[in-house]
mmCIF file of C-alpha atoms and ligand atoms in Angstrom:
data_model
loop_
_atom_site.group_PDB
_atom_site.id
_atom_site.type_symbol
_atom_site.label_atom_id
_atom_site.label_comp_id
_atom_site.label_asym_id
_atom_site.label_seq_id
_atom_site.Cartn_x
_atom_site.Cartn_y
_atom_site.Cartn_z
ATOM 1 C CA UNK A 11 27.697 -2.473 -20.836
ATOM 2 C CA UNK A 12 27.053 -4.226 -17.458
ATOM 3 C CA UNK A 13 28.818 -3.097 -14.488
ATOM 4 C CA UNK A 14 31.860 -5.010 -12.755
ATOM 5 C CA UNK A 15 30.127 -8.449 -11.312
ATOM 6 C CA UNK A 16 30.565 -8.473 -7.783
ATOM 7 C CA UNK A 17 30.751 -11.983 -6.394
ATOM 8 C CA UNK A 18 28.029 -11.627 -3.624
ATOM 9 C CA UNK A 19 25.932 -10.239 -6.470
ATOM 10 C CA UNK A 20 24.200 -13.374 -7.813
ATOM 11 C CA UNK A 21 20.635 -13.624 -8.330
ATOM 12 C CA UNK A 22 18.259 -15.627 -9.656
ATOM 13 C CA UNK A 23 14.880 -14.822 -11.265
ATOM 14 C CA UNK A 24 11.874 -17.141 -12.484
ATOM 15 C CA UNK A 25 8.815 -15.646 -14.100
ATOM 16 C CA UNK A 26 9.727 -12.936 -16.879
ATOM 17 C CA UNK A 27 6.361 -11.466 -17.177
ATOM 18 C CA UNK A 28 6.557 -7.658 -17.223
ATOM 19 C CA UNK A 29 6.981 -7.591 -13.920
ATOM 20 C CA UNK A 30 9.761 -10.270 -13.729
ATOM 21 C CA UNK A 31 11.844 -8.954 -16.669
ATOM 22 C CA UNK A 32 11.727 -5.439 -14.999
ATOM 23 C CA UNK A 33 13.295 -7.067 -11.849
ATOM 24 C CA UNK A 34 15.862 -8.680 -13.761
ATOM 25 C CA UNK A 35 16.658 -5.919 -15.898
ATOM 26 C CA UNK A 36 17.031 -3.567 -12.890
ATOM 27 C CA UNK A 37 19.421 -6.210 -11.393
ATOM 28 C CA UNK A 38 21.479 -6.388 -14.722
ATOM 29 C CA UNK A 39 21.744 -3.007 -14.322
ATOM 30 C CA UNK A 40 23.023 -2.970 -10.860
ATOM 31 C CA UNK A 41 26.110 -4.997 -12.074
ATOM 32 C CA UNK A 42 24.164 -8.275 -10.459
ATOM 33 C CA UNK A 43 24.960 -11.751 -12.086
ATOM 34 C CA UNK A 44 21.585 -12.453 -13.420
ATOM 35 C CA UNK A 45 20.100 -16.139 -13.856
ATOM 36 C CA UNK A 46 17.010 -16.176 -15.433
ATOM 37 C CA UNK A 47 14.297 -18.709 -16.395
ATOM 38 C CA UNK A 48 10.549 -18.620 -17.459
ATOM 39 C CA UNK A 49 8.553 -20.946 -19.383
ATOM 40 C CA UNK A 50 8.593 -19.536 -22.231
ATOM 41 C CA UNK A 51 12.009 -18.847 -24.195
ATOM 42 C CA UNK A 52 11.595 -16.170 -25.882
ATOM 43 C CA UNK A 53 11.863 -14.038 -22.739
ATOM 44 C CA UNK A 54 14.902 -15.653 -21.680
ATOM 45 C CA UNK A 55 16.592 -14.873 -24.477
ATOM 46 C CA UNK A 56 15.642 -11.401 -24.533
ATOM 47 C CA UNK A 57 17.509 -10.806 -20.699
ATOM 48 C CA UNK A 58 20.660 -13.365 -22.290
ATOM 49 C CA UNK A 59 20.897 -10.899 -24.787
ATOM 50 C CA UNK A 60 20.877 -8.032 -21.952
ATOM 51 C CA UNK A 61 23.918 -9.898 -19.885
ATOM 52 C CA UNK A 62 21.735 -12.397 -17.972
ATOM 53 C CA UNK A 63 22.585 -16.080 -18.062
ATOM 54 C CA UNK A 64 19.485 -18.358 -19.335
ATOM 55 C CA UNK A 65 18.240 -20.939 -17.066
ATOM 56 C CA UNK A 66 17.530 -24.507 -19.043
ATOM 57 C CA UNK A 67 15.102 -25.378 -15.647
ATOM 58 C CA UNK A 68 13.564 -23.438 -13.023
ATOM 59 C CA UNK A 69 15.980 -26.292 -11.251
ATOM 60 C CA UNK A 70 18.802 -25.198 -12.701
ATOM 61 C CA UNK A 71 18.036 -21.219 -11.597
ATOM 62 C CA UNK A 72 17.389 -22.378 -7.984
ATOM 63 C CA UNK A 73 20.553 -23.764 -8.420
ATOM 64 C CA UNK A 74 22.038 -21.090 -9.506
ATOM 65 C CA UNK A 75 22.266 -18.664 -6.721
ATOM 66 C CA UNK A 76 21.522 -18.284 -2.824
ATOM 67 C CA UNK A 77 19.078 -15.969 -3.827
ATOM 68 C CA UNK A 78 16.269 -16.387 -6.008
ATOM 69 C CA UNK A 79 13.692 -13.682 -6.409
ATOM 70 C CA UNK A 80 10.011 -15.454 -7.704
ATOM 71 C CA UNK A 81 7.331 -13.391 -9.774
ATOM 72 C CA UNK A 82 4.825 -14.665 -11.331
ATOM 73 C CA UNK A 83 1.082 -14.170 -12.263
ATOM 74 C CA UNK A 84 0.097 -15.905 -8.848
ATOM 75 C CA UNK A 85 1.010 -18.648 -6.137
ATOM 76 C CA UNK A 86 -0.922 -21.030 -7.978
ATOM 77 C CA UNK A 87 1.734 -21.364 -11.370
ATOM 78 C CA UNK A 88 4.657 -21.210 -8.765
ATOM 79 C CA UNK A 89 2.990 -24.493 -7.488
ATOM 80 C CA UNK A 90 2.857 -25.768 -10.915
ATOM 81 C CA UNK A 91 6.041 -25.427 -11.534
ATOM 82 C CA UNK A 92 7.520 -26.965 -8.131
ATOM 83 C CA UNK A 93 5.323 -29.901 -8.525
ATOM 84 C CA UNK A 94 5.775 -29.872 -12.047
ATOM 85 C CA UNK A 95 9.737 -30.180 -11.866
ATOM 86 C CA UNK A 96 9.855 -31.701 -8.407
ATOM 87 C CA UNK A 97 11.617 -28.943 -6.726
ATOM 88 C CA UNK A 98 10.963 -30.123 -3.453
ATOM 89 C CA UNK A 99 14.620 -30.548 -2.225
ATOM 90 C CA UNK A 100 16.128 -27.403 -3.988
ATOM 91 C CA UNK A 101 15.070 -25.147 -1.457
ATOM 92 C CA UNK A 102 17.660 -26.182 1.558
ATOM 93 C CA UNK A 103 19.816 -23.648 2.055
ATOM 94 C CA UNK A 104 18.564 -20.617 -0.388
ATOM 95 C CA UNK A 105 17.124 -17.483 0.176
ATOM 96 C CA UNK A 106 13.525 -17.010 -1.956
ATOM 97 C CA UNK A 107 12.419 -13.352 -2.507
ATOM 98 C CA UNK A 108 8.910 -13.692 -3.176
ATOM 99 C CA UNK A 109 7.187 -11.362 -5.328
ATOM 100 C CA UNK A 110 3.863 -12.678 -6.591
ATOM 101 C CA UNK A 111 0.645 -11.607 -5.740
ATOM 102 C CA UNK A 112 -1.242 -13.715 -3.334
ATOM 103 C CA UNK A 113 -3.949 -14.629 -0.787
ATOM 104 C CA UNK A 114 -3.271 -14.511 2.835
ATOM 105 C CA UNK A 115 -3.836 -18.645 3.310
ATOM 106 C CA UNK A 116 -1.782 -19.200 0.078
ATOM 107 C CA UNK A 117 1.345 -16.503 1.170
ATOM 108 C CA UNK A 118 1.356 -18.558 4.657
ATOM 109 C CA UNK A 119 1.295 -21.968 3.157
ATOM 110 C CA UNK A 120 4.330 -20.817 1.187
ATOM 111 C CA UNK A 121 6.054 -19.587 4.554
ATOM 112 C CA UNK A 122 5.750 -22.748 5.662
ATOM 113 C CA UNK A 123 6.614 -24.963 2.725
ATOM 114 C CA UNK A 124 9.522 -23.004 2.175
ATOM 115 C CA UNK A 125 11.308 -23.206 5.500
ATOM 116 C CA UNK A 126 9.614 -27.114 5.725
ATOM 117 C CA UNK A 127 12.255 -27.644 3.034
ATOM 118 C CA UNK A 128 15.447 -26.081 4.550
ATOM 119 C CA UNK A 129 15.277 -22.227 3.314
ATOM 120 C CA UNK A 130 14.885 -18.622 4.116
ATOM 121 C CA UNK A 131 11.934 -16.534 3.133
ATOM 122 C CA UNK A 132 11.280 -12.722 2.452
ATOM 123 C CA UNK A 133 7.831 -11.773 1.484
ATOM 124 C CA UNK A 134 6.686 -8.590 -0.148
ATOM 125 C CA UNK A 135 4.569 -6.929 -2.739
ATOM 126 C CA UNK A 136 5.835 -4.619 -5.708
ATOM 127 C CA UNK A 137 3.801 -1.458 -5.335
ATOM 128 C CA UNK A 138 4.430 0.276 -8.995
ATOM 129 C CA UNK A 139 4.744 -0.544 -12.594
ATOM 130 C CA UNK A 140 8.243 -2.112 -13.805
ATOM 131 C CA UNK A 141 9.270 0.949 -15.139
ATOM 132 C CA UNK A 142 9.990 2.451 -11.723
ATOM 133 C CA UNK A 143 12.038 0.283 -10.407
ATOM 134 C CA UNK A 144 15.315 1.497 -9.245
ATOM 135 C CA UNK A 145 13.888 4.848 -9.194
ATOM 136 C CA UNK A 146 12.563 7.119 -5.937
ATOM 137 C CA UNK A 147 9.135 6.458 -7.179
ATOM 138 C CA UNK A 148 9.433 2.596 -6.577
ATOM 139 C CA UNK A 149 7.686 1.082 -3.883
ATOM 140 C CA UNK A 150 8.214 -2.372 -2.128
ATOM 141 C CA UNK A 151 6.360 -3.820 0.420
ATOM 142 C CA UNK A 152 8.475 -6.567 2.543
ATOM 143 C CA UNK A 153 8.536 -9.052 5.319
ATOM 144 C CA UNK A 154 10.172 -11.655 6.939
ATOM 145 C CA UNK A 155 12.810 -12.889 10.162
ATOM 146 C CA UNK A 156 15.271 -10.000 10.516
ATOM 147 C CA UNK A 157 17.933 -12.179 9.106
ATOM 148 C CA UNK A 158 16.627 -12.314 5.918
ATOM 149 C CA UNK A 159 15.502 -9.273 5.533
ATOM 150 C CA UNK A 160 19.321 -8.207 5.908
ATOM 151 C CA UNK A 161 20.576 -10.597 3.706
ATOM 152 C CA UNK A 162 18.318 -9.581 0.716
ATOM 153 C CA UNK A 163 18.540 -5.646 1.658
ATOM 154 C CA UNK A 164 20.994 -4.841 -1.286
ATOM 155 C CA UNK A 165 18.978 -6.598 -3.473
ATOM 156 C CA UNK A 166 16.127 -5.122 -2.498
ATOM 157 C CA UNK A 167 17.330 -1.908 -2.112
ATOM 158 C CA UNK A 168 18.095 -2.200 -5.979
ATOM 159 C CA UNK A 169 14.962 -2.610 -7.059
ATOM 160 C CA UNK A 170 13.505 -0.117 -4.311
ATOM 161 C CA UNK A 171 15.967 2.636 -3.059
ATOM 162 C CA UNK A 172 13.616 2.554 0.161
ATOM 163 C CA UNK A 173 12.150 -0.798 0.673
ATOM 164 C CA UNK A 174 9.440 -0.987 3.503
ATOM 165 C CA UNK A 175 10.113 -3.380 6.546
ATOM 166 C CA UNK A 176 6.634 -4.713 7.438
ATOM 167 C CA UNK A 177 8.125 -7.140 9.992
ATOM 168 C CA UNK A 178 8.091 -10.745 10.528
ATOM 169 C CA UNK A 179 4.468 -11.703 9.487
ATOM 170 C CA UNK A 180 5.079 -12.661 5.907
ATOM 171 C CA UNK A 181 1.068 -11.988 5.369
ATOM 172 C CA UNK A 182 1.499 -8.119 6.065
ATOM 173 C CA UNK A 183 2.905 -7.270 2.885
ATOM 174 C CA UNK A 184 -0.344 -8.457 0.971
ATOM 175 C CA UNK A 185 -2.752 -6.828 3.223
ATOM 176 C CA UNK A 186 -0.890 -3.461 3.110
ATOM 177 C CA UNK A 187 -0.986 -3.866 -0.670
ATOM 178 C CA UNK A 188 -4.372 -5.130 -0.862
ATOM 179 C CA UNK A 189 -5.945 -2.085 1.165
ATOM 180 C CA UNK A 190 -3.783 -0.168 -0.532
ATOM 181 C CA UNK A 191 -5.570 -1.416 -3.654
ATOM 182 C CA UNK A 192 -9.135 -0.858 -2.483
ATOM 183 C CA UNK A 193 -8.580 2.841 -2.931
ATOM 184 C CA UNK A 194 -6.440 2.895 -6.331
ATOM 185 C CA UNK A 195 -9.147 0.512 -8.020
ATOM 186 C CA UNK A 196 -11.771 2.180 -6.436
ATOM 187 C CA UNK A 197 -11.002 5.667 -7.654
ATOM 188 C CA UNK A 198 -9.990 4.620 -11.031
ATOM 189 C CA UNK A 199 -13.337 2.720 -11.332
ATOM 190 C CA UNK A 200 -15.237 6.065 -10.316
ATOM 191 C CA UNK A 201 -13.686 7.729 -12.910
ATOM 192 C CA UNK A 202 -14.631 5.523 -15.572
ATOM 193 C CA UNK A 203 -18.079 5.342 -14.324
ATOM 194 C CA UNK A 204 -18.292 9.177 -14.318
ATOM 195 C CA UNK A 205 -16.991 9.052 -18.107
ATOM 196 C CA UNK A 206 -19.529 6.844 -18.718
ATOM 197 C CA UNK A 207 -22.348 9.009 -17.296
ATOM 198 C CA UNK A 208 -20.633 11.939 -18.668
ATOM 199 C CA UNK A 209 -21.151 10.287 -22.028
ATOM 200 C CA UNK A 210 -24.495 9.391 -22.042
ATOM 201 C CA UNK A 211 -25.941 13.136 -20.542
ATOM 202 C CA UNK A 212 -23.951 14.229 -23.864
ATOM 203 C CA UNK A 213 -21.133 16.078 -21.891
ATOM 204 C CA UNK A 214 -17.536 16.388 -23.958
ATOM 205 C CA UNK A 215 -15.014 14.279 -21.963
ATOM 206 C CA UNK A 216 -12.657 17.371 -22.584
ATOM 207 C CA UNK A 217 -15.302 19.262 -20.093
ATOM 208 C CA UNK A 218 -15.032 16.321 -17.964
ATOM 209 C CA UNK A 219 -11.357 15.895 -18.334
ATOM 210 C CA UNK A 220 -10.934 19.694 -17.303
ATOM 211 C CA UNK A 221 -13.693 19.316 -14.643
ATOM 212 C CA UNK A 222 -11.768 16.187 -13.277
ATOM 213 C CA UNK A 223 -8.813 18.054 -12.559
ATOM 214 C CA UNK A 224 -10.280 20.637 -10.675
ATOM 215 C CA UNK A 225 -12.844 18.738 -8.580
ATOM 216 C CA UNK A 226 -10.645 15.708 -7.964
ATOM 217 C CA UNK A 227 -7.724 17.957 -6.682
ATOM 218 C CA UNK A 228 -9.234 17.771 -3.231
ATOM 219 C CA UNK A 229 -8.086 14.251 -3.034
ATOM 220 C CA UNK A 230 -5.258 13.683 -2.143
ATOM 221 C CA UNK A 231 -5.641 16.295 0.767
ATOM 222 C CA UNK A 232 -9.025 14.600 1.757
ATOM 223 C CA UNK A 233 -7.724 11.197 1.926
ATOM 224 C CA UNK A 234 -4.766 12.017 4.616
ATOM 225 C CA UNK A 235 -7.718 14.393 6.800
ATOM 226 C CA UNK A 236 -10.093 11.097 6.549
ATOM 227 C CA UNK A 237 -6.850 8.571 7.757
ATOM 228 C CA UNK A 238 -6.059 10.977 10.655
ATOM 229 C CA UNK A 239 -9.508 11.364 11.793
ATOM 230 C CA UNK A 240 -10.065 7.894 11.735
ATOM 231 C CA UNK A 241 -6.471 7.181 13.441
ATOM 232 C CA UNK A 242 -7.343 9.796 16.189
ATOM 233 C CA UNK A 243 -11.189 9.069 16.784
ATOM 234 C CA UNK A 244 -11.799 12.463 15.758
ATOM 235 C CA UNK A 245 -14.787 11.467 13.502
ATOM 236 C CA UNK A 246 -17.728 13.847 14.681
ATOM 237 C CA UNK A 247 -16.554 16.992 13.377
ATOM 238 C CA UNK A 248 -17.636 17.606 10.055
ATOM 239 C CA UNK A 249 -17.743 20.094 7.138
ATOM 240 C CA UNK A 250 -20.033 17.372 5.125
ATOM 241 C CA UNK A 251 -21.806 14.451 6.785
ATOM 242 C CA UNK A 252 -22.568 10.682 5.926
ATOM 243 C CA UNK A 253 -26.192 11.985 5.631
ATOM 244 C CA UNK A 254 -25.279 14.963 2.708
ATOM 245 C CA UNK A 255 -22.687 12.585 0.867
ATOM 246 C CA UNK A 256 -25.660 10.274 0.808
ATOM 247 C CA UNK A 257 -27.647 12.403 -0.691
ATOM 248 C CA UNK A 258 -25.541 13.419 -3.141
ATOM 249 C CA UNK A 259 -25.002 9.598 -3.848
ATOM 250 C CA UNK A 260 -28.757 8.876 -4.352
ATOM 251 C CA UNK A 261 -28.787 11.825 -6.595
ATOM 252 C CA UNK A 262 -25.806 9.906 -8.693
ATOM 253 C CA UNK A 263 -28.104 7.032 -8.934
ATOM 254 C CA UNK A 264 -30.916 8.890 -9.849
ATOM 255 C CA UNK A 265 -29.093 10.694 -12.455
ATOM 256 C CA UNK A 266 -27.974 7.365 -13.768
ATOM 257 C CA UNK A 267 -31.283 5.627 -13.749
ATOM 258 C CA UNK A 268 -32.812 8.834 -16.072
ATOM 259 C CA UNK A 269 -29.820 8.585 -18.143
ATOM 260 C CA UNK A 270 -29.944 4.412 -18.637
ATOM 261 C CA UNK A 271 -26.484 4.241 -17.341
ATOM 262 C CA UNK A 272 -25.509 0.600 -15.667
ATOM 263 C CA UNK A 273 -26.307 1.391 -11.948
ATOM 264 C CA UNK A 274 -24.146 -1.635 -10.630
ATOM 265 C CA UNK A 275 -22.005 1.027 -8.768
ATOM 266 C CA UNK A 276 -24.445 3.430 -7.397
ATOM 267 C CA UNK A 277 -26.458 0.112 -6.128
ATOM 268 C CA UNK A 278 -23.113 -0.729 -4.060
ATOM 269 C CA UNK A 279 -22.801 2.917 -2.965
ATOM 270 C CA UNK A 280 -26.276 3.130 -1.773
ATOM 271 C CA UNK A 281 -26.023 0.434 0.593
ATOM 272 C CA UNK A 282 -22.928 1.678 2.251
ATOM 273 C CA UNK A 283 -24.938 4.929 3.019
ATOM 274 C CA UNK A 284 -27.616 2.822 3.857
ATOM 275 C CA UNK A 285 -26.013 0.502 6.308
ATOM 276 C CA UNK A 286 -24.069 3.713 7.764
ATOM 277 C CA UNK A 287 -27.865 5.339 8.238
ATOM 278 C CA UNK A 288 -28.866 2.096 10.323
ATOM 279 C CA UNK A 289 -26.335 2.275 12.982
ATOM 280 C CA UNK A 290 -26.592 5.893 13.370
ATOM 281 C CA UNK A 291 -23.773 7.539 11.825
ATOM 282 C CA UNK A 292 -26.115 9.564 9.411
ATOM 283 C CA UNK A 293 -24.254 13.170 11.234
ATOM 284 C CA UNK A 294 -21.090 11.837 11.470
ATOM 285 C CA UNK A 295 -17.653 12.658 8.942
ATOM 286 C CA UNK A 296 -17.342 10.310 5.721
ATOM 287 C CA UNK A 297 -14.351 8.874 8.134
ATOM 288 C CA UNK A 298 -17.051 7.091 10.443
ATOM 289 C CA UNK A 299 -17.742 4.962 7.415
ATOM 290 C CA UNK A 300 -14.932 3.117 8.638
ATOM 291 C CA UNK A 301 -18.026 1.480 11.291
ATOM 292 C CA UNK A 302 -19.635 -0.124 7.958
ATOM 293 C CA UNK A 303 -16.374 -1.858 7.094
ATOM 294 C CA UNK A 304 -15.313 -2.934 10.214
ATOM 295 C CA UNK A 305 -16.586 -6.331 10.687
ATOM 296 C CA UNK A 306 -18.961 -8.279 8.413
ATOM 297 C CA UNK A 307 -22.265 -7.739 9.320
ATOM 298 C CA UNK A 308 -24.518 -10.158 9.615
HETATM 299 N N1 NAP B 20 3.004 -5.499 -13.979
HETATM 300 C C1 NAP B 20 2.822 -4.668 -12.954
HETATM 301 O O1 NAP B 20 2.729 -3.447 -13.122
HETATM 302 C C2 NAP B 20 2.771 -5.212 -11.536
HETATM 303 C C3 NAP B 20 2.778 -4.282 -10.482
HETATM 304 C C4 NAP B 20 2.776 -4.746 -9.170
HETATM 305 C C5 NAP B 20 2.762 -6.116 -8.913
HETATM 306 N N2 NAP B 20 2.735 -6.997 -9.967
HETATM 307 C C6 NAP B 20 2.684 -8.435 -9.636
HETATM 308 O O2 NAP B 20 3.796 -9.111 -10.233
HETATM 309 C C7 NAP B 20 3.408 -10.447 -10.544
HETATM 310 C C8 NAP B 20 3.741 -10.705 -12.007
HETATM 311 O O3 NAP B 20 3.007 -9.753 -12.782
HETATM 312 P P1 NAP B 20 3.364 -9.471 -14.298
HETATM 313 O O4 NAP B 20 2.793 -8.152 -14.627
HETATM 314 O O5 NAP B 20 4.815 -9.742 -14.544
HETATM 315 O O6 NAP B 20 2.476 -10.614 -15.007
HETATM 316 P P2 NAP B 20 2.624 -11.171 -16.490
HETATM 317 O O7 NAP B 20 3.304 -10.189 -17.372
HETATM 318 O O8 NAP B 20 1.283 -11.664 -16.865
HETATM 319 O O9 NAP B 20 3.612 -12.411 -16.300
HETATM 320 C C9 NAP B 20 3.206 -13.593 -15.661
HETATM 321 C C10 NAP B 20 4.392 -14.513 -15.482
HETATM 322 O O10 NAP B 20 3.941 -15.721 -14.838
HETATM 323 C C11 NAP B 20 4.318 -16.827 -15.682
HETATM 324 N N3 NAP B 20 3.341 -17.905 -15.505
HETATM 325 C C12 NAP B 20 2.000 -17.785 -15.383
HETATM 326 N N4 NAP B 20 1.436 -19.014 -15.216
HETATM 327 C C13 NAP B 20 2.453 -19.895 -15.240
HETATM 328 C C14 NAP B 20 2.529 -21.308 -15.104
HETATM 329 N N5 NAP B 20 1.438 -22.048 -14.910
HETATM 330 N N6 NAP B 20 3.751 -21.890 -15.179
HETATM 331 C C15 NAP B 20 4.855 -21.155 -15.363
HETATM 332 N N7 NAP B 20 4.870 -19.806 -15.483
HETATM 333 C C16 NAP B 20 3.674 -19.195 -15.428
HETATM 334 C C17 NAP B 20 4.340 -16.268 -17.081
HETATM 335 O O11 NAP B 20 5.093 -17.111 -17.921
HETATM 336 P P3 NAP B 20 4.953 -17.000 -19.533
HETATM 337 O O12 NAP B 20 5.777 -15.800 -19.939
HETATM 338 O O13 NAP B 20 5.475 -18.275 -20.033
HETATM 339 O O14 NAP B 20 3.480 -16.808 -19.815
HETATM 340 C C18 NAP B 20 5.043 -14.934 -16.813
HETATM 341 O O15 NAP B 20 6.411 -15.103 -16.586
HETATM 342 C C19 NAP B 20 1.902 -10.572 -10.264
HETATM 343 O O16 NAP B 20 1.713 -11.242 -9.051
HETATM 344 C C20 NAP B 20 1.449 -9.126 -10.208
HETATM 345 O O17 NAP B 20 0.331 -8.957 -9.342
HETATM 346 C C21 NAP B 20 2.758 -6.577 -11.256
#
């Protein structure tokens, strides 16, 4: 059973993807009045059935409530669905939470689109599955004018006990969450494309999966040494240098090539080490490959 409604409580959400119907779950939850809408029903009626009230529009859920939290695959089907409805002069007045995933030009033309049509804007990227929201483990990534970053704290603070405060540039939240990313996919990626040379030299993924653990327990320790040597231009000392993780790359590459493996990865490694070679950071810490990525090269 829901808790007492309190009367500052209402929210509105559109898009009921996994993501969306995990926000408006963890709202029901909270004792929030919940108005929901997506485009297609059968969501909605799952939340009505869960206390929220079902939106006939995404009018009538902007409508609804001073806040309305958006999530949806991108910015492009939130466009589709203003222009599609003619939403233009629902905005005045209300507080959006956005929530999609977007590109910096797109997240900016939404800044100003939404305050070009009379409301308030908070900004931010979810940073973990539905499942933890609500939880210590959630993660949310936020910005916008001070105001409004007050006014949606309880909300926000419901889906993420500690809700980060990027500031007032509403594009900070999706590069934080986008370099963020670079690791996470990268990583996973690696992994995959050590299963699959794993595979092919005939090793037993239960080796590899025990193997894993060991060697990739490092990690997390090597990551935070690599940000603080970077962050404090310490990036000459070294117990391994660009030069020997190289090597050790080209030997990847080879062991790929005799194995038939796809080498699309090891190509894309090798000319980071390459590149790194060329403007002489061949003795320096991995961290120095920060050099390579700083500007596009010409
Ligand atoms: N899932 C995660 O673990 C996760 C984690 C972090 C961030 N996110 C972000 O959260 C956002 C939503 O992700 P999700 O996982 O919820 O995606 P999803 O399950 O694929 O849901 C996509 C939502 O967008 C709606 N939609 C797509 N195109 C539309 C259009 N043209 N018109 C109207 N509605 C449209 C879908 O409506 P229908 O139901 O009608 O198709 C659905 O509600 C994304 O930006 C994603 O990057 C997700």
């Amino acid at each position: 059973m829901n808790k007492p409604v309190d009367s500052d409580r209402g929210v509105s959400v559109i898009g009921l993807g996994a993501m969306g119907t995990g926000i408006a779950r963890t709202f029901i939850h909270a004792g929030c009045q919940v108005s929901v809408w997506n485009r297609s029903r059968g969501k909605v009626d799952a939340l009505v059935a869960e206390g929220a009230a079902g939106c006939a529009s995404p009018e009538d859920a902007v409508r609804a409530n001073d806040r309305v939290v958006v999530c949806l695959t991108d910015y492009e089907a939130w466009k589709t669905i203003i222009d599609t409805n003619g939403l233009d002069t629902c905005f005045e007045d209300r507080c959006l939470i956005q929530l999609t995933t977007g590109t910096l030009d797109r997240v900016r033309e939404h800044e100003q689109y939404i305050l070009g049509h009379g409301g308030r804007l908070a900004d931010g990227a979810v940073m973990c599955y539905p499942r933890d929201l609500g939880t210590e483990t959630s993660s949310l990534l936020m910005a916008g004018a001070p105001d409004v970053l007050e006014e949606c704290d309880s909300l926000l603070s419901m889906l993420a006990p500690s809700w980060t405060n990027l500031g007032e540039d509403v594009r900070k939240p999706t590069i934080l969450s986008r370099a963020l990313m670079v690791d996470v996919g990268l990583s996973l990626i690696g992994v995959v494309n050590g299963v699959a040379l794993a595979r092919a030299g005939g090793i037993s993924l239960d080796v590899f999966l025990e193997h894993t653990r060991n060697v990739g327990s490092i990690i997390p320790e090597e990551k935070i040494r690599l940000i603080e040597a970077i962050r404090d231009g310490n990036t000459s000392e070294t117990q391994a240098s660009i030069n020997a993780w190289g090597e050790g790359q080209k030997a990847v590459r080879s062991v790929a090539k005799a194995l038939g493996t796809n080498r699309i990865l090891q190509d894309a490694v090798s000319s980071i080490f390459e590149e790194a070679e060329r403007i002489g950071l061949g003795q320096d810490d991995l961290a120095a490959l920060e050099k390579v990525f700083e500007s596009e090269q010409d």
